[in-house]
Coordinates of C-alpha atoms in Angstrom, one line a residue:
X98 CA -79.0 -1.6 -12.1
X99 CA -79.1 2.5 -12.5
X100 CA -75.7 2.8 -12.4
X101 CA -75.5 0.3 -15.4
X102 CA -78.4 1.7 -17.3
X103 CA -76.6 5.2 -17.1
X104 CA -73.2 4.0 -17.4
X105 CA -74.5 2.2 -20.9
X106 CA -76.9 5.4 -21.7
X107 CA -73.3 7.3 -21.9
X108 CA -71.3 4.6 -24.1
X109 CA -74.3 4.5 -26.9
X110 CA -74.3 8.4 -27.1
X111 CA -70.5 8.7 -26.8
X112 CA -69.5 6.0 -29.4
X113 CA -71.8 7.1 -31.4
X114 CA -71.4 10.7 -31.7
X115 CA -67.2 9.7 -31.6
X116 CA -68.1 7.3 -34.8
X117 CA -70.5 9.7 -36.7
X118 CA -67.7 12.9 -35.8
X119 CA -64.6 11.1 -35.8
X120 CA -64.1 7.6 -36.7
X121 CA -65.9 8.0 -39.9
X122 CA -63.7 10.2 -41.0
X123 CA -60.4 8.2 -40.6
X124 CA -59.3 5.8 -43.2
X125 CA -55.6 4.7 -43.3
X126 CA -54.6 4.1 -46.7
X127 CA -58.2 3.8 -47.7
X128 CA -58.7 0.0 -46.4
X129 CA -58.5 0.4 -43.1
X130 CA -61.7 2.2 -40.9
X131 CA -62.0 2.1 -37.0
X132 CA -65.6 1.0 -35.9
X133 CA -65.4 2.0 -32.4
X134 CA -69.2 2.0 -31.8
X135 CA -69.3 -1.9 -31.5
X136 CA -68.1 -1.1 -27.8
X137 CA -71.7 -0.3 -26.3
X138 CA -72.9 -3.5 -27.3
X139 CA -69.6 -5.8 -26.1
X140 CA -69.7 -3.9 -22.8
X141 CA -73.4 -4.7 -22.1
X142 CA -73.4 -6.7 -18.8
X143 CA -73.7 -10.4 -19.4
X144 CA -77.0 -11.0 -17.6
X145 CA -78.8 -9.1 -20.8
X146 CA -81.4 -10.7 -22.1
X147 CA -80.3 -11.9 -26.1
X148 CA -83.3 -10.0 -27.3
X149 CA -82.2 -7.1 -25.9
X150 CA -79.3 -7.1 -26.7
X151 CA -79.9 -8.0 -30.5
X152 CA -82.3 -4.9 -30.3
X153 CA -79.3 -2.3 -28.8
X154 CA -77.3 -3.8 -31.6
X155 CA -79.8 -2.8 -33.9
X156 CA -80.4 0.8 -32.3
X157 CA -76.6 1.5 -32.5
X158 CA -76.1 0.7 -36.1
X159 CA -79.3 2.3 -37.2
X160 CA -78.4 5.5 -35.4
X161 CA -74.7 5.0 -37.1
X162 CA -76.9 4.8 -40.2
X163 CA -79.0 7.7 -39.9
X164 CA -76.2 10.0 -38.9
X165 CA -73.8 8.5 -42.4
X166 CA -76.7 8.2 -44.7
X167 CA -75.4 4.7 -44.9
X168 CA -78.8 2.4 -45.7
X169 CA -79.0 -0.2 -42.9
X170 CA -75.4 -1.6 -43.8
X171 CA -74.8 -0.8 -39.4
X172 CA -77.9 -1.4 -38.4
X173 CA -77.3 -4.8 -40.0
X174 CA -73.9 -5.8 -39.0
X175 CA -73.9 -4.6 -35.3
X176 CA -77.3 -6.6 -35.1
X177 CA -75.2 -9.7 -36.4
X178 CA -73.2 -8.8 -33.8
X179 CA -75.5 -8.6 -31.1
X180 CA -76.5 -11.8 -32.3
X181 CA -73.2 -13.6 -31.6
X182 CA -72.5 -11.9 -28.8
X183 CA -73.9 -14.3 -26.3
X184 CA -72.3 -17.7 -28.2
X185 CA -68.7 -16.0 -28.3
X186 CA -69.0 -15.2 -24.4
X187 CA -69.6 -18.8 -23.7
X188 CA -67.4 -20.6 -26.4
X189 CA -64.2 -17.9 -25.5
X190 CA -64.2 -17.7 -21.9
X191 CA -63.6 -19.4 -19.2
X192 CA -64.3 -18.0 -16.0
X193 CA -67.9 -17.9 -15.0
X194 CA -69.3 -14.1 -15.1
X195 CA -71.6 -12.6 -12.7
X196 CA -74.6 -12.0 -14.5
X197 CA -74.3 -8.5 -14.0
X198 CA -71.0 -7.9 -14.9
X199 CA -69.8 -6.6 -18.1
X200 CA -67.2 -8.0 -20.2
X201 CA -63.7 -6.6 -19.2
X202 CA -60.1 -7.3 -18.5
X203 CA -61.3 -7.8 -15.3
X204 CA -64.1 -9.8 -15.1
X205 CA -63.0 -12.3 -18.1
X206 CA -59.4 -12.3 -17.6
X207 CA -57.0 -10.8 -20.2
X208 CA -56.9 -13.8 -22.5
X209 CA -60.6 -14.4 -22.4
X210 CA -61.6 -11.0 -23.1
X211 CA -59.0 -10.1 -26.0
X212 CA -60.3 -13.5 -27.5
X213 CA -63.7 -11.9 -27.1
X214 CA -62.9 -8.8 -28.5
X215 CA -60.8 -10.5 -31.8
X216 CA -63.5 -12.4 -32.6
X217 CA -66.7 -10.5 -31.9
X218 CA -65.0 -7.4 -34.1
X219 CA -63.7 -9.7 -37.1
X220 CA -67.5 -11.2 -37.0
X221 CA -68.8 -7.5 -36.9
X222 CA -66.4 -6.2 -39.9
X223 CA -67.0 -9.2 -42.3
X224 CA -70.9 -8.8 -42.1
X225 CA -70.3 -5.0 -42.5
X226 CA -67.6 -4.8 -45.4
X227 CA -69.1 -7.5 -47.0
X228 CA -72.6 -5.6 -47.1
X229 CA -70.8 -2.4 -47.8
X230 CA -69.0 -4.0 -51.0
X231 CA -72.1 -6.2 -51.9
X232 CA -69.7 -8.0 -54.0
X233 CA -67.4 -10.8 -54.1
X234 CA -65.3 -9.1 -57.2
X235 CA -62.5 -8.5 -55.7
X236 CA -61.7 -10.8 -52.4
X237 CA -58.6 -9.8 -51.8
X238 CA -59.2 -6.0 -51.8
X239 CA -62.5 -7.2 -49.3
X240 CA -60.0 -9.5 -47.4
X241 CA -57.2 -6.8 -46.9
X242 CA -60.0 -4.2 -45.4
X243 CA -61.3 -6.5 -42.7
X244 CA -58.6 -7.5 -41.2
X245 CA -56.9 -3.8 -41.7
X246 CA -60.1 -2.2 -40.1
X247 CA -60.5 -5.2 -37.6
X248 CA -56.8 -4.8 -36.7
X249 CA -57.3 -1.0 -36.2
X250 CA -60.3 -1.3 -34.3
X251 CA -58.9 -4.0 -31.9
X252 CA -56.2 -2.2 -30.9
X253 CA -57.9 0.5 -30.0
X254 CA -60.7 -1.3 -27.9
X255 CA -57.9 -2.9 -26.3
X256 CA -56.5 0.0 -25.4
X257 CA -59.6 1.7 -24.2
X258 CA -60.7 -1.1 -22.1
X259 CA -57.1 -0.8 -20.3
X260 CA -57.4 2.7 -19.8
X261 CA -61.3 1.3 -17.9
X262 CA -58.9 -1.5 -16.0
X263 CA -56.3 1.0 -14.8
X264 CA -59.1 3.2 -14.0
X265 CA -61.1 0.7 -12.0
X266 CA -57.7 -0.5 -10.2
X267 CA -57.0 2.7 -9.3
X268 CA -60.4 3.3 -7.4
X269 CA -59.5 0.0 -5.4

């Protein structure tokens, strides 16, 4: 339970402090934004309470917020997010989880988890660039940046989360 608590201590400070530093800054062709922070909340173990995790969702995107002077646009979405979090584990997977184990490669098979990860991100951008536009007056343009920024920010979840799974194989 420590190890856990520490483990997801690191991810919100790290993603964060990545997001407000980095990630903020990088926008390909000016539609398409990695929003790497979403990690801590799809890496919280499975056995978290909805609440809770609805409230971490809301702690990561207000702190996003704070740091970008954006007005509650992250605290919003990634609370959204935290939201469906629990449904998409259920509906997407198959396996059945240990309660304490977090969503991985490992734990939720490949297929399962990149489902997870697909989904829970497009969820997360739409509620985000749709707040962030707060407009429908150009759909295409809106269209075109979600699934730009969710294709960025998939791929590199992905990749992060096999950089974990060789990691964890290698401690084996």
């Amino acid at each position: 339970m420590l190890n856990n608590t520490i483990r997801n201590s690191i991810y919100f400070i790290v993603f964060v402090v990545l997001q407000v530093l980095l990630f903020n800054q990088i926008s390909f062709f000016k539609v398409a934004t990695p929003f790497l922070y979403i990690y801590f909340i799809l890496k919280l173990p499975e056995g978290t309470s909805r609440s809770l995790v609805v409230f971490y969702g809301f702690l990561t995107g207000l702190s996003i917020d704070i740091f970008s002077n954006t007005p509650g646009m992250h605290a919003a979405a990634a609370t959204f997010a935290g939201l469906v979090r629990y449904p998409l584990i259920k509906r997407l997977t198959t396996k059945d989880m240990v309660e304490t184990a977090a969503p991985s490669f490992y734990s939720m098979g490949a297929g399962g988890y990149t489902r997870y990860v697909v989904f829970f991100v497009l969820l997360h951008h739409a509620a985000l660039l749709l707040i962030e536009s707060f407009t429908l007056f150009d759909p295409l343009y809106l269209i075109i940046r979600i699934l730009a920024s969710s294709a960025l920010t998939i791929i590199l979840l992905l990749a992060i989360e096999g950089f974990n799974y060789e990691v964890l194989k290698s401690e084996e």
